CSV table of C-alpha atoms in Angstrom, one decimal:
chain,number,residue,atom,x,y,z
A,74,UNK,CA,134.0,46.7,55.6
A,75,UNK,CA,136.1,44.4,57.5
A,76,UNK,CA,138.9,46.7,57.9
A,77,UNK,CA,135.5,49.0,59.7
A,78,UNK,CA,134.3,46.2,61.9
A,79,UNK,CA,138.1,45.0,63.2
A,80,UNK,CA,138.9,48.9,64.1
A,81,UNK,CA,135.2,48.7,66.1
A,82,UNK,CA,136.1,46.2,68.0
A,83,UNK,CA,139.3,48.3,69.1
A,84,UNK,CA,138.6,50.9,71.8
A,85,UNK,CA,141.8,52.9,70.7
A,86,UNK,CA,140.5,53.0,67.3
A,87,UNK,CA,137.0,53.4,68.2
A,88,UNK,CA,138.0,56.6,70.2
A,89,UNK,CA,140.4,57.7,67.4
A,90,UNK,CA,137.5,57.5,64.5
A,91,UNK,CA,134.8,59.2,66.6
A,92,UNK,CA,137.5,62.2,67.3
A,93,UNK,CA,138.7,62.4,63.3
A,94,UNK,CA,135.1,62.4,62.0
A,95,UNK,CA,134.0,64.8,64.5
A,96,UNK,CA,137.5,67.2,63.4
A,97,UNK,CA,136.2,66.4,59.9
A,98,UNK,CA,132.7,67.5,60.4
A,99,UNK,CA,133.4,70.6,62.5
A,100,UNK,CA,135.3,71.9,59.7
A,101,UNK,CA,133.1,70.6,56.7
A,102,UNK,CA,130.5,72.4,59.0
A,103,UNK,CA,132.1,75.4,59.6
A,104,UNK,CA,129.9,78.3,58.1
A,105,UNK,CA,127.1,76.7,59.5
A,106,UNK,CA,128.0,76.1,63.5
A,107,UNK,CA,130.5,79.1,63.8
A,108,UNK,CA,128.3,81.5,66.2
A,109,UNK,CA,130.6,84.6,64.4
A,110,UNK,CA,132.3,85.8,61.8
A,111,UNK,CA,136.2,84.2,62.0
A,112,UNK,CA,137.5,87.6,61.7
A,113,UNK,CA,134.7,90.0,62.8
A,114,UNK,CA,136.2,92.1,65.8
A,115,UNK,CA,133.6,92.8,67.9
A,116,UNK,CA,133.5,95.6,70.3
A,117,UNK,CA,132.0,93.9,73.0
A,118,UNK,CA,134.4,91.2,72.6
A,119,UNK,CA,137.3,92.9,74.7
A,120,UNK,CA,137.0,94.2,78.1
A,121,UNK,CA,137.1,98.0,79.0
A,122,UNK,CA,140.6,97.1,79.9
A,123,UNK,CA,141.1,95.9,76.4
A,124,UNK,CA,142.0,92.2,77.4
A,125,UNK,CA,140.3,89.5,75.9
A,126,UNK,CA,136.8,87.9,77.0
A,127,UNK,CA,136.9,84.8,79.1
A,128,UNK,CA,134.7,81.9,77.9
A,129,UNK,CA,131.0,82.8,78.4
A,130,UNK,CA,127.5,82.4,77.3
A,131,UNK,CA,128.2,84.6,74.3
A,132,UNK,CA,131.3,83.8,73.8
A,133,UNK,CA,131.5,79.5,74.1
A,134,UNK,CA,135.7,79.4,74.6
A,135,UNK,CA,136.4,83.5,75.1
A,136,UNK,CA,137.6,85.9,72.3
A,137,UNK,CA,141.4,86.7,71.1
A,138,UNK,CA,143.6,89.6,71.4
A,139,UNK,CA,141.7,91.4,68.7
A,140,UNK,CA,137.9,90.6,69.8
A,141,UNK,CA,137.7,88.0,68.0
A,142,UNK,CA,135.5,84.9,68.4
A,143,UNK,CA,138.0,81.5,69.5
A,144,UNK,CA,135.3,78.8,68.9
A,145,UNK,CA,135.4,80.1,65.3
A,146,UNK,CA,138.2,80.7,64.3
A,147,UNK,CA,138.6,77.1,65.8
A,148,UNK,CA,136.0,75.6,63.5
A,149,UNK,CA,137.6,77.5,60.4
A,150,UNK,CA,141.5,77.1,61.9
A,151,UNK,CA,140.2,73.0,61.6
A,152,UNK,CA,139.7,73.6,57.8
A,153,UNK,CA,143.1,75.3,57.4
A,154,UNK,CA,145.1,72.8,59.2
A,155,UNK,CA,143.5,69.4,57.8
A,156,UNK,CA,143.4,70.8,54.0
A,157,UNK,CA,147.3,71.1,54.4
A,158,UNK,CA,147.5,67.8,56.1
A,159,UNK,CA,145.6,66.2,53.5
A,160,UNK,CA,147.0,67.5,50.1
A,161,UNK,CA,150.2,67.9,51.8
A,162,UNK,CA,150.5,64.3,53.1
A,163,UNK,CA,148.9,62.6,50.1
A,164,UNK,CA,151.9,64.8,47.9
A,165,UNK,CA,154.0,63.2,50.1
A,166,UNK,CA,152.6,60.0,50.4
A,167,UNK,CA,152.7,60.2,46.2
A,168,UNK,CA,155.6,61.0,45.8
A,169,UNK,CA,157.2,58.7,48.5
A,170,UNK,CA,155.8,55.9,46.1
A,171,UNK,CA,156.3,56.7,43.4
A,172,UNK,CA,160.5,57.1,43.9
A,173,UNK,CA,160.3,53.8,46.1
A,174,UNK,CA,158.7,52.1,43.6
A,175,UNK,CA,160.9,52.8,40.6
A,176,UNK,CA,163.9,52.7,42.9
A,177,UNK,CA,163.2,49.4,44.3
A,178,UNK,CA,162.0,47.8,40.6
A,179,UNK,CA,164.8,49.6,38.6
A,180,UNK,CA,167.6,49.1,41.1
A,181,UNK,CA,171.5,50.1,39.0
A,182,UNK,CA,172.4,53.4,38.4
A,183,UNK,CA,168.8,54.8,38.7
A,184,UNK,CA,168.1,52.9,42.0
A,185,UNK,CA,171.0,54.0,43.7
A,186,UNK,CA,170.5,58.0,42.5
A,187,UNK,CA,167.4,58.0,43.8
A,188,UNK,CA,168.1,56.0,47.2
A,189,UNK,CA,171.3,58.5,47.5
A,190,UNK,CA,169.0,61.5,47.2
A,191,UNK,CA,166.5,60.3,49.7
A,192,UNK,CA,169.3,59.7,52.1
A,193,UNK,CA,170.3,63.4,51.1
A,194,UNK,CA,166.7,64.4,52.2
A,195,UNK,CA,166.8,62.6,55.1
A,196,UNK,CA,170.1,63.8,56.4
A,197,UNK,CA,168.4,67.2,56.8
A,198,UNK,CA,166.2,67.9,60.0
A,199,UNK,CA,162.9,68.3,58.5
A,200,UNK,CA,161.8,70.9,60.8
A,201,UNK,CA,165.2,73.3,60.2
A,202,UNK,CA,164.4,72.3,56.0
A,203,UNK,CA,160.9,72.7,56.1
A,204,UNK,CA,161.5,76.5,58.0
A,205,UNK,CA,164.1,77.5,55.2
A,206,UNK,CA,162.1,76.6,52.3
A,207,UNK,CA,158.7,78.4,54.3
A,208,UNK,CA,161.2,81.5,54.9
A,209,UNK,CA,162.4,81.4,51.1
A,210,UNK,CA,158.9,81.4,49.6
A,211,UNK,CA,155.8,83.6,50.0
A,212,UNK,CA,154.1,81.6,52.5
A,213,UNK,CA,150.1,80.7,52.0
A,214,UNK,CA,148.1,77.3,52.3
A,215,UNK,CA,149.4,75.8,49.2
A,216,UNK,CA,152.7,76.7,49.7
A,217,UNK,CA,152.8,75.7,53.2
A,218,UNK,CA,151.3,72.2,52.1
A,219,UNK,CA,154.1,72.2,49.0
A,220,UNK,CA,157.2,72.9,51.9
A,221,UNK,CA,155.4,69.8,54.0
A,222,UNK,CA,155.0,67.4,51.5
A,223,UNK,CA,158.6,68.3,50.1
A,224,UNK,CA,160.1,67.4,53.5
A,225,UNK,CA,157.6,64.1,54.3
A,226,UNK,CA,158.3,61.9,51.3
A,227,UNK,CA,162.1,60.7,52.3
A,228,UNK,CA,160.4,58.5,55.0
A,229,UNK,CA,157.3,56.8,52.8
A,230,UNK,CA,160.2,56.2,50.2
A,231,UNK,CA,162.6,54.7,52.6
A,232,UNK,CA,159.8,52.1,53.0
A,233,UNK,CA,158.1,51.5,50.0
A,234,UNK,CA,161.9,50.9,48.3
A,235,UNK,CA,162.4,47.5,51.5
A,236,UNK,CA,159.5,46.3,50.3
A,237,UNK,CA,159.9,46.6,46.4
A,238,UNK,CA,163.3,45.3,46.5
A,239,UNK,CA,161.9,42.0,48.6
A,240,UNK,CA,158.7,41.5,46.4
A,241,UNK,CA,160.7,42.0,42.9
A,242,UNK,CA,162.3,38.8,44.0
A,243,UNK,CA,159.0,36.7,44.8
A,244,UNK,CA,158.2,33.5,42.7
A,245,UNK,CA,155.1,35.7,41.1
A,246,UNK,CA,157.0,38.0,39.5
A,247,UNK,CA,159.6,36.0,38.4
A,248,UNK,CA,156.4,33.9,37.1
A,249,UNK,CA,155.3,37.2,35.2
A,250,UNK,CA,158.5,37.9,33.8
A,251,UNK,CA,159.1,34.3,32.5
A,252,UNK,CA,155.7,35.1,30.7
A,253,UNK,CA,156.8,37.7,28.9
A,254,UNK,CA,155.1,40.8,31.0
A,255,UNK,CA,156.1,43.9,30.7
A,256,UNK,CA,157.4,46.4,33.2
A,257,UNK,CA,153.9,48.6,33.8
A,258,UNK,CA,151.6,45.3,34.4
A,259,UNK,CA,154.2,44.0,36.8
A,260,UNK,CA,154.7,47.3,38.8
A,261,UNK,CA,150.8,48.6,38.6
A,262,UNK,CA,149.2,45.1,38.8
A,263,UNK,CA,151.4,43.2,40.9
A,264,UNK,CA,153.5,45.3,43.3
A,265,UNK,CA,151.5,48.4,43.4
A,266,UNK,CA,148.6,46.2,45.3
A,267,UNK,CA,151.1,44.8,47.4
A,268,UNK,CA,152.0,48.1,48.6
A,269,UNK,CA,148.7,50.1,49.2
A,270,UNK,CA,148.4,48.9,53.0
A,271,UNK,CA,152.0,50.2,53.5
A,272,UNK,CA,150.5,53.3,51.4
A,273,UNK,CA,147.1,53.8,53.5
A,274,UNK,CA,149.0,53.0,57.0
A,275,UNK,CA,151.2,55.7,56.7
A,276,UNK,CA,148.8,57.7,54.8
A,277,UNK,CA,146.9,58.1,58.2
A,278,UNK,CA,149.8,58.4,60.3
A,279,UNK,CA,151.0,60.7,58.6
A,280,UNK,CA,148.2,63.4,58.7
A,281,UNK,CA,149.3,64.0,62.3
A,282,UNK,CA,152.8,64.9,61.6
A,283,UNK,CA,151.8,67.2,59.1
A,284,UNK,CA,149.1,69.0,61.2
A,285,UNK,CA,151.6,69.4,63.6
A,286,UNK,CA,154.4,70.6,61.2
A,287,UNK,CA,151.9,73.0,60.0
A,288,UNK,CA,151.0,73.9,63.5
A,289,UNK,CA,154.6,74.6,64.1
A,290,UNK,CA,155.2,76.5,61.3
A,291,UNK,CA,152.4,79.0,61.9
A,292,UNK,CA,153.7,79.6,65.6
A,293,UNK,CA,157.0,80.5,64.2
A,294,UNK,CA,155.4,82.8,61.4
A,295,UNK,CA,156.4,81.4,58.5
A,296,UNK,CA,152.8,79.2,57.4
A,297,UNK,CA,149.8,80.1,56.9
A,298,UNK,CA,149.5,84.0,57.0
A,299,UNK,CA,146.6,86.1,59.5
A,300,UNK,CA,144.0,86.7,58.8
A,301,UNK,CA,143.6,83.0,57.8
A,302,UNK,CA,142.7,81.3,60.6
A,303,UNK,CA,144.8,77.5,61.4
A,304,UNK,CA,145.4,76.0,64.6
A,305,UNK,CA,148.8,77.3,64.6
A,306,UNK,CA,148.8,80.9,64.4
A,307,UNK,CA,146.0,80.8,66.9
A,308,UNK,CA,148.7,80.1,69.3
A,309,UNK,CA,151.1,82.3,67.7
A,310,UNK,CA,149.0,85.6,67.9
A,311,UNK,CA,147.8,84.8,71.7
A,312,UNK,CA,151.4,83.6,73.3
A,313,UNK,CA,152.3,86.9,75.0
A,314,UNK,CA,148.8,86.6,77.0
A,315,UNK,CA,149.1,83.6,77.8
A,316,UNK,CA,149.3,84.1,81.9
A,317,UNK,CA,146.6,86.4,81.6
A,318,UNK,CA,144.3,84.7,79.0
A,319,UNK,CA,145.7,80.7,78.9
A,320,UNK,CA,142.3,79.5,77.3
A,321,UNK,CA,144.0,81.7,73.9
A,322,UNK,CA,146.7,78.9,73.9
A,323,UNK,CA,145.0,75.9,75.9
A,324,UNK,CA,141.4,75.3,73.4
A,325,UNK,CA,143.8,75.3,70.0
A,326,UNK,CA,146.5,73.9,72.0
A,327,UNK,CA,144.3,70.7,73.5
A,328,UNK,CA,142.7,70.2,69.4
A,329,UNK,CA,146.2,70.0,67.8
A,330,UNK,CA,147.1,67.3,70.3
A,331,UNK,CA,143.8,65.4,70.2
A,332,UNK,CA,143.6,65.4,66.3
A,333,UNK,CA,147.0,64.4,66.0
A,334,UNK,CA,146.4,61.8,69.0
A,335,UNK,CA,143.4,60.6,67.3
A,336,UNK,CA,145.0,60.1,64.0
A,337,UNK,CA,148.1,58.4,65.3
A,338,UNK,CA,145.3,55.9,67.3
A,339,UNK,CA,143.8,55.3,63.5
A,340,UNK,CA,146.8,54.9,61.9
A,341,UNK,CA,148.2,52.3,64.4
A,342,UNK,CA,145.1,50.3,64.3
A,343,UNK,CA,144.7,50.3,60.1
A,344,UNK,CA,148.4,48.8,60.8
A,345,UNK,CA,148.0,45.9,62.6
A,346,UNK,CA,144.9,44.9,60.8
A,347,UNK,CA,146.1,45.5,57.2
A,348,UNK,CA,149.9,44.2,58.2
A,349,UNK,CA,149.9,40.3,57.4
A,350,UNK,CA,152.6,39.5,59.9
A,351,UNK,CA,150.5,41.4,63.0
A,352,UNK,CA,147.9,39.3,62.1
A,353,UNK,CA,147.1,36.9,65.2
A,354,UNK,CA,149.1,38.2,67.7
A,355,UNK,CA,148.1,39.8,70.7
């Protein structure tokens, strides 16, 4: 609650939470507000030419290539695009932890293996590594989110190992070793907590950089597979009109950047307010 109140006093925030909640609902809501069927072709939905409808009455932000309603496959792309940057982001964010953690409690041998293959990880451009491993497999939604998460963890890790290594050296756990505790109390009772800010933080941040790494991915081809509708491919099946019909690229184009906008606002505000050392400034 008083994480809540301190991000409504922040405009940024403000702004940012009324945009995620509204993404959130759209999608949740999806069956219910779509005026169409995501993948009905309608034959009134191209003209005689056989070029697609401008935004109208009947059709609120114009149809596709095919005839197909945009504002709906909009609502239903929002559904694709945030259930990969969800379960892809929380793998991540997972998995990120957990090798941070044990690298930065266990330190030796172990430590340094798994620090030496995170710098592996992060020696390779995500993009270029996240675009093999989409090519190599049979892309879908989960294995779309898999390839994200696979490629976002190196940077939560990177982190979440810092921190360990400086609060394994603090008086309390010292205290707690002295006292005879063993190694799960001390990391799930005692550093764990410590580490959930630095968890949720860039748990919010990065949703965006996954919606967009799945956005990219379905303009190259290589995500989330037509007919399933997600932000991306939107883009991807409309860029050859897009002189002729820009609102097929602008409308998915303008969401991608506001979600991910909106997000990044969130994220940066949970940071100040849960970061001790941000704490009275500004």
């Amino acid at each position: 609650m008083r994480v809540l109140k301190a991000m409504l006093r922040q405009p940024a925030a403000l702004f940012g939470l009324i945009v995620v909640f509204a993404v959130l609902a759209m999608a949740i809501a999806a069956p219910l507000i779509a005026p169409y069927d995501p993948d009905n072709q309608m034959f009134d939905g191209l003209t005689l030419e056989g070029a697609p409808m401008p935004p109208s009455s009947q059709f609120l932000l114009g149809t596709d290539t095919l005839g197909r309603d945009l504002f709906s496959r909009l609502l239903f792309g929002a559904r694709t695009s945030l259930v990969i940057g969800l379960v892809a982001n929380g793998i991540a964010v997972a998995v990120g932890l957990f090798v941070g953690i044990l690298s930065g409690y266990l330190r030796g041998i172990v430590g340094a293996l798994l620090m030496r293959f995170t710098d592996l990880m992060m020696a390779f451009p995500a993009l270029l590594l996240a675009i093999v491993l989409a090519a190599l497999l049979r892309p879908s939604l989960w294995i779309v989110a898999m390839v994200i998460a696979l490629v976002n963890w190196v940077q939560v890790a990177r982190i979440v190992y810092t921190e360990t290594r400086g609060l394994v050296e603090r008086d309390f756990i010292l205290a707690e070793r002295s006292l005879g505790a063993g190694h799960f109390r001390i990391l799930f009772v005692h550093i764990l907590p410590h580490l959930m800010p630095t968890a949720i933080v860039w748990g919010t941040l990065g949703i965006a950089t996954t919606v967009l790494l799945e956005a990219t991915l379905s303009f190259l081809g290589i995500g989330v597979q037509p007919p399933q509708p997600s932000w991306g491919n939107i883009i991807f099946e409309s860029q050859s009109y897009f002189q002729a019909a820009p609102w097929l690229v602008f409308f998915p184009g303008a969401i991608i950047l506001l979600t991910a906008l909106s997000f990044n606002l969130v994220g940066d505000a949970l940071r100040d307010i849960l970061d001790p050392t941000q704490r009275g400034r500004g």
